[in-house]
CSV table of C-alpha atoms and ligand atoms in Angstrom, one decimal:
chain,number,residue,atom,x,y,z
A,1,MET,CA,-9.7,10.4,-13.1
A,2,LYS,CA,-11.1,8.1,-10.4
A,3,GLN,CA,-9.5,8.3,-7.0
A,4,ALA,CA,-9.4,6.0,-3.9
A,5,PHE,CA,-10.2,7.3,-0.4
A,6,ASN,CA,-10.4,6.0,3.1
A,7,PRO,CA,-12.7,4.3,3.9
A,8,TYR,CA,-12.3,2.6,0.5
A,9,LEU,CA,-15.7,0.9,0.4
A,10,PRO,CA,-19.0,2.8,0.0
A,11,SER,CA,-19.7,4.9,3.1
A,12,TYR,CA,-22.7,2.7,4.1
A,13,GLU,CA,-20.5,-0.3,4.4
A,14,TYR,CA,-19.3,-1.2,7.9
A,15,VAL,CA,-16.8,-4.0,7.3
A,16,PRO,CA,-14.2,-4.4,10.1
A,17,ASP,CA,-11.5,-7.1,10.5
A,18,ALA,CA,-10.8,-7.2,6.7
A,19,GLU,CA,-8.2,-9.7,5.6
A,20,PRO,CA,-7.0,-8.9,2.1
A,21,HIS,CA,-6.0,-11.8,-0.3
A,22,ILE,CA,-5.1,-12.0,-3.9
A,23,PHE,CA,-6.8,-14.7,-5.9
A,24,GLY,CA,-6.2,-14.5,-9.7
A,25,ASP,CA,-5.9,-10.9,-10.7
A,26,ARG,CA,-8.1,-9.5,-8.0
A,27,VAL,CA,-7.7,-8.6,-4.3
A,28,TYR,CA,-10.6,-9.8,-2.2
A,29,ILE,CA,-11.4,-8.7,1.3
A,30,TYR,CA,-12.9,-10.9,3.9
A,31,GLY,CA,-14.1,-9.2,7.1
A,32,SER,CA,-16.8,-9.2,9.6
A,33,HIS,CA,-19.9,-7.1,8.9
A,34,ASP,CA,-21.1,-4.5,11.5
A,35,LYS,CA,-24.5,-3.1,11.4
A,36,PHE,CA,-24.6,0.7,11.3
A,37,ASP,CA,-25.4,1.8,14.9
A,38,GLY,CA,-25.6,-1.8,15.9
A,39,ALA,CA,-25.9,-2.8,19.6
A,40,PHE,CA,-23.1,-5.4,19.3
A,41,PHE,CA,-20.2,-6.2,17.1
A,42,CYS,CA,-20.7,-8.0,13.8
A,43,MET,CA,-24.5,-8.2,13.6
A,44,ASN,CA,-24.7,-8.7,9.8
A,45,ASP,CA,-23.8,-11.6,7.5
A,46,TYR,CA,-20.4,-11.8,5.8
A,47,ILE,CA,-20.1,-9.9,2.5
A,48,CYS,CA,-17.1,-9.7,0.2
A,49,TYR,CA,-15.7,-6.9,-2.0
A,50,SER,CA,-12.9,-7.2,-4.6
A,51,ALA,CA,-10.9,-5.0,-6.8
A,52,PRO,CA,-8.5,-5.6,-9.8
A,53,ILE,CA,-4.9,-5.6,-8.6
A,54,ASP,CA,-4.3,-2.9,-11.3
A,55,ASP,CA,-7.0,-0.6,-10.0
A,56,LEU,CA,-7.5,-0.3,-6.3
A,57,THR,CA,-10.0,2.5,-6.8
A,58,SER,CA,-12.7,0.1,-8.2
A,59,TRP,CA,-14.1,-2.1,-5.5
A,60,ARG,CA,-16.9,-4.4,-6.6
A,61,TYR,CA,-19.5,-5.8,-4.3
A,62,GLU,CA,-19.5,-9.6,-4.5
A,63,GLY,CA,-22.6,-10.1,-2.3
A,64,VAL,CA,-23.3,-12.1,0.8
A,65,ILE,CA,-20.9,-15.1,1.0
A,66,TRP,CA,-21.9,-16.6,4.3
A,67,ARG,CA,-24.9,-16.1,6.6
A,68,LYS,CA,-25.2,-16.7,10.3
A,69,LYS,CA,-28.0,-19.2,9.6
A,70,ASP,CA,-25.8,-21.2,7.2
A,71,ASP,CA,-24.0,-22.7,10.2
A,72,PRO,CA,-25.9,-25.8,11.5
A,73,LYS,CA,-25.4,-24.9,15.2
A,74,ARG,CA,-28.1,-22.6,16.4
A,75,PRO,CA,-26.8,-20.6,19.4
A,76,PRO,CA,-28.9,-18.1,21.2
A,77,LEU,CA,-28.8,-14.3,20.8
A,78,ILE,CA,-25.4,-12.6,20.7
A,79,LEU,CA,-23.5,-15.9,20.4
A,80,LYS,CA,-24.9,-16.0,16.8
A,81,GLN,CA,-22.7,-13.3,15.5
A,82,LEU,CA,-19.9,-14.0,13.0
A,83,TYR,CA,-16.7,-12.5,14.2
A,84,ALA,CA,-13.5,-12.0,12.2
A,85,PRO,CA,-13.0,-14.6,9.4
A,86,ASP,CA,-10.2,-15.5,7.0
A,87,VAL,CA,-10.0,-17.4,3.7
A,88,VAL,CA,-7.3,-19.7,2.2
A,89,GLN,CA,-7.2,-21.6,-1.0
A,90,GLY,CA,-6.7,-25.3,-0.3
A,91,ASN,CA,-4.5,-27.7,-2.3
A,92,ASP,CA,-7.7,-28.9,-4.0
A,93,GLY,CA,-8.1,-25.4,-5.5
A,94,LYS,CA,-11.2,-24.7,-3.4
A,95,TYR,CA,-11.6,-21.7,-1.1
A,96,TYR,CA,-12.1,-22.3,2.6
A,97,LEU,CA,-13.6,-19.7,4.9
A,98,TYR,CA,-12.7,-20.0,8.7
A,99,TYR,CA,-15.0,-18.2,11.0
A,100,PHE,CA,-15.6,-17.8,14.7
A,101,LYS,CA,-19.2,-17.7,15.8
A,102,GLY,CA,-19.8,-15.3,18.6
A,103,SER,CA,-18.5,-16.7,21.8
A,104,MET,CA,-19.3,-20.3,21.1
A,105,GLY,CA,-15.6,-21.0,21.4
A,106,ILE,CA,-15.3,-23.2,18.2
A,107,ILE,CA,-14.1,-22.5,14.7
A,108,GLY,CA,-16.3,-23.2,11.7
A,109,VAL,CA,-15.2,-23.8,8.1
A,110,ALA,CA,-17.2,-23.3,4.9
A,111,VAL,CA,-16.1,-24.0,1.4
A,112,CYS,CA,-16.6,-22.6,-2.1
A,113,ASP,CA,-15.3,-23.2,-5.6
A,114,THR,CA,-14.8,-19.5,-6.2
A,115,PRO,CA,-13.3,-16.9,-3.9
A,116,ALA,CA,-16.5,-14.9,-3.4
A,117,GLY,CA,-19.4,-17.3,-4.2
A,118,LYS,CA,-21.9,-18.8,-1.8
A,119,TYR,CA,-19.9,-20.8,0.7
A,120,LYS,CA,-21.2,-24.1,2.0
A,121,PHE,CA,-20.8,-25.6,5.5
A,122,HIS,CA,-17.7,-27.9,5.7
A,123,GLY,CA,-17.3,-28.7,9.4
A,124,TYR,CA,-15.7,-27.5,12.6
A,125,VAL,CA,-12.0,-27.5,13.3
A,126,ARG,CA,-11.1,-30.5,15.5
A,127,TYR,CA,-8.3,-32.4,17.2
A,128,PRO,CA,-7.1,-35.7,15.6
A,129,ASN,CA,-9.4,-37.6,18.0
A,130,GLY,CA,-12.4,-35.7,16.8
A,131,THR,CA,-12.9,-33.4,19.8
A,132,LEU,CA,-13.7,-29.9,18.5
A,133,LEU,CA,-10.9,-27.3,19.0
A,134,GLY,CA,-12.2,-25.2,21.9
A,135,ARG,CA,-14.3,-28.0,23.5
A,136,ASN,CA,-11.5,-29.9,25.2
A,137,LYS,CA,-12.3,-28.3,28.5
A,138,GLU,CA,-9.3,-29.8,30.3
A,139,SER,CA,-6.7,-28.1,28.2
A,140,ASP,CA,-8.1,-25.8,25.6
A,141,LEU,CA,-7.2,-22.1,25.6
A,142,ALA,CA,-9.6,-19.5,24.2
A,143,GLN,CA,-10.1,-19.7,20.4
A,144,PHE,CA,-10.7,-16.5,18.5
A,145,ASP,CA,-10.2,-14.8,15.2
A,146,PRO,CA,-9.0,-17.7,13.1
A,147,GLY,CA,-6.2,-16.8,10.6
A,148,VAL,CA,-5.3,-19.2,7.8
A,149,PHE,CA,-2.2,-19.5,5.8
A,150,ARG,CA,-0.9,-21.7,2.9
A,151,ASP,CA,2.8,-21.9,2.7
A,152,ASP,CA,4.7,-22.3,-0.6
A,153,ASP,CA,5.1,-26.0,0.1
A,154,GLY,CA,1.3,-26.5,0.3
A,155,LYS,CA,1.1,-26.9,4.0
A,156,ILE,CA,-1.8,-25.1,5.6
A,157,TYR,CA,-1.7,-23.5,9.0
A,158,LEU,CA,-4.3,-22.2,11.4
A,159,TYR,CA,-3.7,-19.4,13.9
A,160,THR,CA,-6.1,-18.5,16.7
A,161,GLY,CA,-6.2,-17.1,20.2
A,162,PHE,CA,-7.3,-14.3,22.4
A,163,GLY,CA,-5.1,-12.7,25.0
A,164,GLU,CA,-7.4,-12.0,27.8
A,165,LYS,CA,-5.7,-9.5,30.1
A,166,LYS,CA,-7.5,-10.7,33.2
A,167,PRO,CA,-10.5,-12.8,34.0
A,168,ASN,CA,-13.7,-11.3,32.6
A,169,VAL,CA,-17.2,-12.2,31.5
A,170,PHE,CA,-15.9,-14.6,28.8
A,171,THR,CA,-13.8,-16.5,31.3
A,172,HIS,CA,-17.1,-18.1,32.5
A,173,PHE,CA,-17.3,-19.8,29.1
A,174,ARG,CA,-13.7,-20.7,28.3
A,175,PRO,CA,-10.3,-20.9,30.0
A,176,VAL,CA,-8.2,-17.7,30.1
A,177,ASN,CA,-5.4,-17.7,27.6
A,178,TYR,CA,-2.4,-16.3,29.4
A,179,HIS,CA,0.1,-17.7,26.9
A,180,GLY,CA,-0.4,-16.0,23.6
A,181,ALA,CA,-1.5,-16.7,20.1
A,182,MET,CA,-1.4,-20.3,18.8
A,183,GLY,CA,-0.6,-21.9,15.5
A,184,VAL,CA,-1.0,-25.4,14.1
A,185,GLN,CA,-0.8,-27.2,10.8
A,186,LEU,CA,-4.0,-28.6,9.3
A,187,GLU,CA,-4.6,-31.9,7.5
A,188,ASP,CA,-5.7,-31.8,3.9
A,189,ASP,CA,-9.3,-32.1,5.0
A,190,MET,CA,-8.9,-28.5,6.2
A,191,LEU,CA,-10.5,-29.4,9.5
A,192,THR,CA,-8.3,-31.7,11.5
A,193,LEU,CA,-5.2,-30.5,13.4
A,194,LYS,CA,-2.0,-32.3,12.5
A,195,GLU,CA,-0.9,-32.2,16.2
A,196,GLU,CA,-2.6,-32.7,19.5
A,197,THR,CA,-0.8,-29.5,20.8
A,198,LEU,CA,-0.8,-26.1,19.4
A,199,THR,CA,2.4,-24.0,19.2
A,200,ARG,CA,2.4,-20.7,21.0
A,201,ILE,CA,3.2,-17.8,18.7
A,202,ALA,CA,3.1,-14.2,20.1
A,203,LYS,CA,3.2,-13.3,23.8
A,204,THR,CA,0.5,-11.9,26.0
A,205,GLN,CA,1.0,-9.6,28.9
A,206,HIS,CA,1.4,-12.6,31.2
A,207,CYS,CA,4.5,-14.0,29.6
A,208,SER,CA,6.1,-11.0,27.8
A,209,GLN,CA,8.7,-9.9,30.3
A,210,GLY,CA,12.1,-9.7,28.6
A,211,THR,CA,10.8,-10.8,25.2
A,212,GLY,CA,10.5,-7.5,23.3
A,213,TYR,CA,6.7,-7.7,23.2
A,214,GLU,CA,6.3,-5.5,26.3
A,215,GLY,CA,3.6,-2.8,25.8
A,216,HIS,CA,2.5,-4.3,22.5
A,217,GLU,CA,1.6,-7.8,23.6
A,218,PHE,CA,-0.8,-10.0,21.6
A,219,PHE,CA,-4.5,-9.5,22.2
A,220,GLU,CA,-6.4,-10.8,19.2
A,221,ALA,CA,-6.7,-10.7,15.3
A,222,SER,CA,-4.1,-13.4,14.3
A,223,SER,CA,-3.0,-13.2,10.7
A,224,MET,CA,0.0,-14.7,8.9
A,225,ARG,CA,1.8,-13.5,5.8
A,226,LYS,CA,5.1,-14.4,4.1
A,227,PHE,CA,7.3,-12.0,2.3
A,228,GLU,CA,10.7,-12.9,0.8
A,229,GLY,CA,11.1,-16.0,2.9
A,230,LYS,CA,10.2,-14.3,6.2
A,231,TYR,CA,7.0,-15.1,8.1
A,232,TYR,CA,5.0,-12.2,9.5
A,233,PHE,CA,2.5,-12.8,12.3
A,234,ILE,CA,0.2,-9.8,12.4
A,235,TYR,CA,-2.0,-9.1,15.4
A,236,SER,CA,-3.9,-6.5,17.3
A,237,SER,CA,-2.1,-5.6,20.5
A,238,VAL,CA,-3.3,-5.1,24.1
A,239,LEU,CA,-3.6,-1.4,23.1
A,240,GLY,CA,-6.4,-2.4,20.8
A,241,HIS,CA,-6.0,0.6,18.4
A,242,GLU,CA,-2.9,-0.8,16.7
A,243,LEU,CA,-1.8,-3.7,14.4
A,244,CYS,CA,1.6,-5.0,15.3
A,245,TYR,CA,3.8,-7.8,13.8
A,246,ALA,CA,6.3,-10.3,14.8
A,247,ILE,CA,8.8,-11.9,12.4
A,248,GLY,CA,9.9,-15.6,12.2
A,249,ASP,CA,11.8,-17.9,10.0
A,250,SER,CA,9.1,-20.6,9.9
A,251,PRO,CA,5.3,-20.7,10.0
A,252,LEU,CA,5.3,-21.7,13.7
A,253,GLY,CA,8.1,-19.5,14.8
A,254,GLU,CA,9.8,-18.6,16.9
A,255,PHE,CA,8.5,-15.1,16.4
A,256,LYS,CA,10.3,-11.9,17.5
A,257,TYR,CA,8.4,-8.7,18.1
A,258,GLY,CA,8.7,-6.4,15.0
A,259,GLY,CA,6.8,-3.2,15.7
A,260,THR,CA,3.6,-1.3,15.0
A,261,LEU,CA,2.2,-1.3,11.5
A,262,VAL,CA,-0.6,1.2,12.0
A,263,SER,CA,-2.5,2.9,14.8
A,264,ILE,CA,-6.1,4.2,14.1
A,265,GLY,CA,-5.2,7.3,16.0
A,266,ASP,CA,-1.6,7.6,14.7
A,267,VAL,CA,-0.4,6.9,18.2
A,268,GLY,CA,3.3,6.5,18.1
A,269,LEU,CA,3.6,9.1,15.3
A,270,ALA,CA,1.6,12.0,16.7
A,271,LYS,CA,1.7,13.8,20.0
A,272,TYR,CA,-1.8,12.7,21.0
A,273,PRO,CA,-4.4,10.4,19.4
A,274,MET,CA,-5.7,12.0,16.2
A,275,ASN,CA,-8.8,10.0,15.8
A,276,TYR,CA,-11.1,7.8,18.0
A,277,LEU,CA,-9.4,4.7,19.3
A,278,GLY,CA,-11.0,1.3,19.8
A,279,ASN,CA,-10.1,-2.0,18.4
A,280,THR,CA,-8.6,-2.6,14.9
A,281,HIS,CA,-7.9,-5.7,12.9
A,282,GLY,CA,-6.6,-6.4,9.4
A,283,SER,CA,-3.4,-7.6,7.7
A,284,LEU,CA,-0.6,-6.9,5.3
A,285,ILE,CA,-0.5,-7.6,1.6
A,286,ARG,CA,1.9,-7.1,-1.3
A,287,ILE,CA,0.3,-5.9,-4.5
A,288,LYS,CA,2.9,-5.8,-7.3
A,289,ASP,CA,5.8,-4.1,-5.7
A,290,GLU,CA,4.0,-2.2,-3.0
A,291,TYR,CA,3.0,-3.2,0.5
A,292,TYR,CA,-0.3,-2.2,2.1
A,293,VAL,CA,-1.7,-2.5,5.6
A,294,PHE,CA,-5.5,-3.1,5.8
A,295,TYR,CA,-7.2,-2.1,9.1
A,296,HIS,CA,-10.5,-0.6,10.3
A,297,ARG,CA,-11.5,2.7,11.9
A,298,GLN,CA,-14.2,3.5,14.4
A,299,THR,CA,-17.3,5.6,13.7
A,300,ASN,CA,-20.6,6.7,15.2
A,301,ARG,CA,-19.5,7.2,18.9
A,302,HIS,CA,-19.2,3.5,19.7
A,303,CYS,CA,-17.3,0.5,18.6
A,304,HIS,CA,-20.0,-1.4,16.6
A,305,SER,CA,-19.8,0.6,13.3
A,306,ARG,CA,-16.3,0.0,12.0
A,307,GLN,CA,-15.1,0.7,8.5
A,308,ALA,CA,-12.4,-0.8,6.2
A,309,CYS,CA,-9.4,1.4,5.5
A,310,ALA,CA,-5.9,0.7,4.0
A,311,GLU,CA,-2.6,2.4,3.7
A,312,ARG,CA,0.5,1.9,1.7
A,313,ILE,CA,3.3,0.9,4.0
A,314,ILE,CA,7.1,0.8,3.6
A,315,ARG,CA,9.0,-2.4,4.1
A,316,ASN,CA,12.6,-1.6,5.0
A,317,PRO,CA,15.5,-3.5,3.3
A,318,ASP,CA,16.0,-5.4,6.6
A,319,GLY,CA,12.5,-6.8,6.4
A,320,THR,CA,11.0,-4.5,9.1
A,321,PHE,CA,8.0,-2.2,8.4
A,322,LYS,CA,7.8,1.5,9.1
A,323,GLN,CA,4.6,2.4,10.9
A,324,ALA,CA,2.1,3.8,8.3
A,325,GLU,CA,0.3,7.1,8.8
A,326,ILE,CA,-3.5,7.0,8.6
A,327,THR,CA,-4.6,9.0,5.6
A,328,SER,CA,-7.6,10.0,3.5
A,329,CYS,CA,-5.9,8.7,0.3
A,330,GLY,CA,-4.9,5.2,1.4
A,331,LEU,CA,-5.1,3.1,-1.8
A,332,ASN,CA,-4.9,6.0,-4.2
A,333,GLY,CA,-1.2,5.5,-4.8
A,334,GLY,CA,-0.4,9.1,-4.0
A,335,PRO,CA,-2.1,12.4,-2.8
A,336,LEU,CA,-5.6,13.4,-3.9
A,337,LYS,CA,-6.0,16.2,-6.4
A,338,GLY,CA,-5.9,19.6,-4.8
A,339,GLU,CA,-9.1,20.6,-6.4
A,340,GLY,CA,-12.6,19.1,-6.6
A,341,THR,CA,-15.3,18.1,-4.2
A,342,TYR,CA,-14.7,15.4,-1.5
A,343,PRO,CA,-17.0,13.8,1.0
A,344,ALA,CA,-16.1,15.0,4.5
A,345,TYR,CA,-16.2,11.4,5.8
A,346,ILE,CA,-12.7,10.8,4.3
A,347,ALA,CA,-11.2,12.9,7.1
A,348,CYS,CA,-8.4,10.8,8.6
A,349,HIS,CA,-8.1,12.8,11.8
A,350,LEU,CA,-11.2,13.8,13.8
A,351,TYR,CA,-11.2,14.7,17.5
A,352,LYS,CA,-12.1,17.3,20.1
A,353,LYS,CA,-9.0,18.8,21.7
A,354,GLY,CA,-8.2,17.3,25.1
A,355,GLU,CA,-11.1,14.7,25.2
A,356,PRO,CA,-10.8,11.0,25.9
A,357,ARG,CA,-10.9,9.1,22.6
A,358,PHE,CA,-11.3,5.4,23.3
A,359,LEU,CA,-14.5,4.0,21.9
A,360,THR,CA,-16.0,1.0,23.6
A,361,MET,CA,-19.4,2.0,24.9
A,362,ARG,CA,-21.3,4.8,23.4
A,363,ILE,CA,-19.9,8.3,24.2
A,364,PRO,CA,-22.5,11.1,24.9
A,365,LYS,CA,-23.7,13.0,21.9
A,366,GLY,CA,-23.0,16.5,23.1
A,367,HIS,CA,-19.3,16.3,23.4
A,368,HIS,CA,-17.6,15.0,20.3
A,369,PRO,CA,-17.5,15.4,16.5
A,370,TYR,CA,-18.1,12.0,14.9
A,371,PHE,CA,-18.7,10.2,11.7
A,372,THR,CA,-22.3,9.1,11.2
A,373,GLN,CA,-25.0,8.8,8.5
A,374,THR,CA,-28.7,9.5,8.3
A,375,GLY,CA,-31.2,6.7,8.7
A,376,LYS,CA,-30.6,3.1,9.4
A,377,ASP,CA,-28.2,0.5,8.3
A,378,ARG,CA,-28.6,0.0,4.5
A,379,GLU,CA,-26.9,-1.4,1.4
A,380,ASP,CA,-26.9,1.7,-0.9
A,381,ASN,CA,-27.0,5.4,-1.1
A,382,GLY,CA,-24.4,6.3,1.5
A,383,ASP,CA,-24.4,9.8,3.0
A,384,GLN,CA,-21.9,9.6,5.8
A,385,TYR,CA,-20.7,12.9,7.2
A,386,ILE,CA,-19.0,14.5,10.2
A,387,ALA,CA,-21.6,15.4,12.8
A,388,ASN,CA,-21.5,17.7,15.8
A,389,PHE,CA,-18.4,19.8,14.9
A,390,GLY,CA,-18.4,22.1,18.0
A,391,HIS,CA,-15.8,24.3,19.7
A,392,ASP,CA,-12.3,22.8,19.7
A,393,SER,CA,-13.2,20.2,17.2
A,394,VAL,CA,-10.5,19.3,14.6
A,395,CYS,CA,-10.7,17.4,11.4
A,396,GLY,CA,-7.8,16.7,9.0
A,397,PHE,CA,-7.5,15.4,5.5
A,398,ARG,CA,-4.3,14.2,4.0
A,399,TYR,CA,-2.8,14.5,1.5
A,400,PHE,CA,-3.6,16.8,-1.4
A,401,GLN,CA,-1.4,17.8,-4.3
A,402,PHE,CA,-1.9,21.5,-4.6
A,403,GLU,CA,-0.9,23.1,-7.9
A,404,LYS,CA,-1.2,26.7,-6.7
A,405,ASP,CA,-0.2,28.7,-3.6
A,406,GLU,CA,-3.7,30.0,-2.7
A,407,ILE,CA,-6.9,28.1,-3.0
A,408,GLN,CA,-10.6,28.7,-2.3
A,409,VAL,CA,-11.9,26.3,0.4
A,410,GLY,CA,-15.6,25.6,0.6
A,411,LEU,CA,-17.6,23.4,3.0
A,412,THR,CA,-21.1,22.2,2.8
A,413,VAL,CA,-22.6,22.4,6.3
A,414,LYS,CA,-25.7,22.5,8.3
A,415,GLY,CA,-26.4,23.2,12.0
A,416,LYS,CA,-26.5,26.1,14.4
A,417,ALA,CA,-23.1,27.7,15.0
A,418,LYS,CA,-21.4,31.1,15.1
A,419,GLY,CA,-17.6,31.4,15.1
A,420,LYS,CA,-14.5,30.9,13.0
A,421,LEU,CA,-13.2,27.8,11.3
A,422,LEU,CA,-9.4,28.1,11.2
A,423,ILE,CA,-7.7,26.4,8.2
A,424,LYS,CA,-4.3,24.9,9.0
A,425,LEU,CA,-1.6,22.7,7.6
A,426,ASP,CA,-1.0,21.2,11.0
A,427,PRO,CA,-3.4,21.2,14.0
A,428,GLU,CA,-0.8,22.9,16.1
A,429,SER,CA,0.4,25.5,13.7
A,430,SER,CA,-0.9,29.1,12.8
A,431,PRO,CA,-3.9,29.3,10.5
A,432,ILE,CA,-3.3,29.7,6.8
A,433,GLY,CA,-6.8,31.0,6.3
A,434,GLU,CA,-10.2,31.1,7.9
A,435,ILE,CA,-13.9,30.7,7.2
A,436,ASP,CA,-16.7,32.7,9.0
A,437,ILE,CA,-19.3,30.4,10.4
A,438,ASP,CA,-22.7,31.8,10.9
A,439,VAL,CA,-25.1,29.0,10.4
A,440,ALA,CA,-28.6,28.4,11.5
A,441,THR,CA,-30.1,26.0,9.1
A,442,LYS,CA,-31.4,22.4,8.8
A,443,THR,CA,-30.7,22.4,5.1
A,444,MET,CA,-27.2,22.4,3.6
A,445,MET,CA,-25.4,25.7,3.0
A,446,LYS,CA,-22.0,26.5,1.7
A,447,VAL,CA,-19.3,28.4,3.7
A,448,GLU,CA,-16.1,29.6,2.0
A,449,GLY,CA,-12.8,31.1,2.6
A,450,LYS,CA,-9.3,31.4,1.1
A,451,ALA,CA,-6.3,29.5,2.3
A,452,HIS,CA,-2.6,30.0,1.5
A,453,VAL,CA,-1.6,26.3,1.2
A,454,GLY,CA,1.5,26.7,-0.9
A,455,LYS,CA,2.2,24.5,-3.9
A,456,GLY,CA,3.0,20.9,-3.1
A,457,VAL,CA,1.7,17.9,-1.2
A,458,ARG,CA,-0.1,19.1,1.9
A,459,PRO,CA,-2.6,18.0,4.5
A,460,LEU,CA,-5.5,20.3,5.4
A,461,TYR,CA,-6.9,20.8,8.9
A,462,PHE,CA,-10.0,22.6,10.2
A,463,ASP,CA,-10.2,23.8,13.8
A,464,TYR,CA,-13.5,25.3,14.9
A,465,GLN,CA,-13.5,28.1,17.5
A,466,GLY,CA,-17.0,29.3,18.4
A,467,GLU,CA,-20.4,28.6,19.7
A,468,GLY,CA,-22.9,25.9,18.7
A,469,ALA,CA,-22.1,22.9,16.4
A,470,PHE,CA,-22.5,22.0,12.8
A,471,ASP,CA,-22.3,19.0,10.5
A,472,ILE,CA,-19.8,18.9,7.6
A,473,HIS,CA,-20.9,17.0,4.5
A,474,GLU,CA,-18.5,18.1,1.7
A,475,LEU,CA,-15.2,19.7,1.2
A,476,ASN,CA,-14.7,21.7,-2.0
A,477,LEU,CA,-11.3,22.9,-3.2
A,478,LYS,CA,-10.6,25.2,-6.1
B,501,FUB,O1,-15.2,-7.8,15.0
B,501,FUB,C1,-15.4,-8.5,16.2
B,501,FUB,C2,-14.1,-8.6,16.9
B,501,FUB,O2,-13.5,-7.3,17.2
B,501,FUB,C3,-13.0,-9.3,16.2
B,501,FUB,O3,-13.1,-10.7,16.2
B,501,FUB,C4,-11.8,-8.8,16.8
B,501,FUB,O4,-10.6,-9.0,16.2
B,501,FUB,C5,-12.1,-7.3,17.0
B,501,FUB,O5,-11.9,-6.6,15.8
């Protein structure tokens, strides 16, 4: 039986900012496209993946849908990159892709007859008088991360904005947005704003006092969804590592702060960050009767190799959402089988005890375990693994359905290390088994031990105590 893991795309794919949308009987994801080990965010062209709504284990590569060079403007160097996009189906049945090109400050639109075909340039978002949104120097606030939404009455809305915390390098290019995310209705041409003025949606740090947003103010990643008559504005907060939401009764609000949907380090649910932090971006979707939150995780010791993940999330009867845990089994619809061989990169928790965990610039190699791959950025044959698992490194997988109390646990490893790998059900609890580590090899070898897991649905943690460091490629349970 096929199972779904996190990340849910092949391990060589680095797709952050993924917005899920259902078109027909498939769910499509539209994200940015990082280069493995890239020097900047979003160095690759947009690609798309889709899966049948009945089978979220089967993601199909749809190919490149939009390239940096398809946009007629030719900015220099890093301004070329395609940041987080979104797609909406227009009232003419066509699909419209909204993208933000590097730091040019304007929003481009491309159009296609099918959800994941080759998009063609359509134009730039503009004011009714023709001035491009973002180019009206007198009054424009920073544009960023366009989100698009079609309401049941056919009206189309654009959401945009960037909540700069204080003046920084970008403020040389565009005015600082101290006021929050913005929303506006679009004309049927999908380019022209219906109003001269955009409506402010969620609050930034500069205007949050007494509003309920405090501590989780808007930073970036605007996205709109509607469930059972309520409008959900989804965004990445000033903390970066979490997706939050605000609820309103109409597409342009007012929006009241709702809570955290997911944190890529389980901040808010765990005592300390359980994985590397950094930015995240994504959205909510309902597939049949279940809700899911899509987001991205950080890999490779810096913030330019991000990967698409998703979790089932509970919507409470009052319309609020319960923060989702990050797991290894996201779209699987339940725990993974408690026997079989799994790639180690599906660990949902990975950290070194007591070390800082916020990824922006590259952290030094010697100190942390991290997800990486061999070779360069590529489009097949993924071999991602956990590297540099040294003393006090912890990785966790959840959840498995164990059918017996005691299991044999094997790991495929390589490296140079001598010590003990403690097997636990919780990083803070006593071991339920251990594996002797005595490795000095550049080729893979298997290490094994027994663990008393107990029948039922359980996580599995590994905590290394010893000298040296090793890489973990596979986990085998029997
Ligand atoms: O992927 C580039 C930028 O990082 C996006 O535009 C932001 O939302 C953040 O995820």
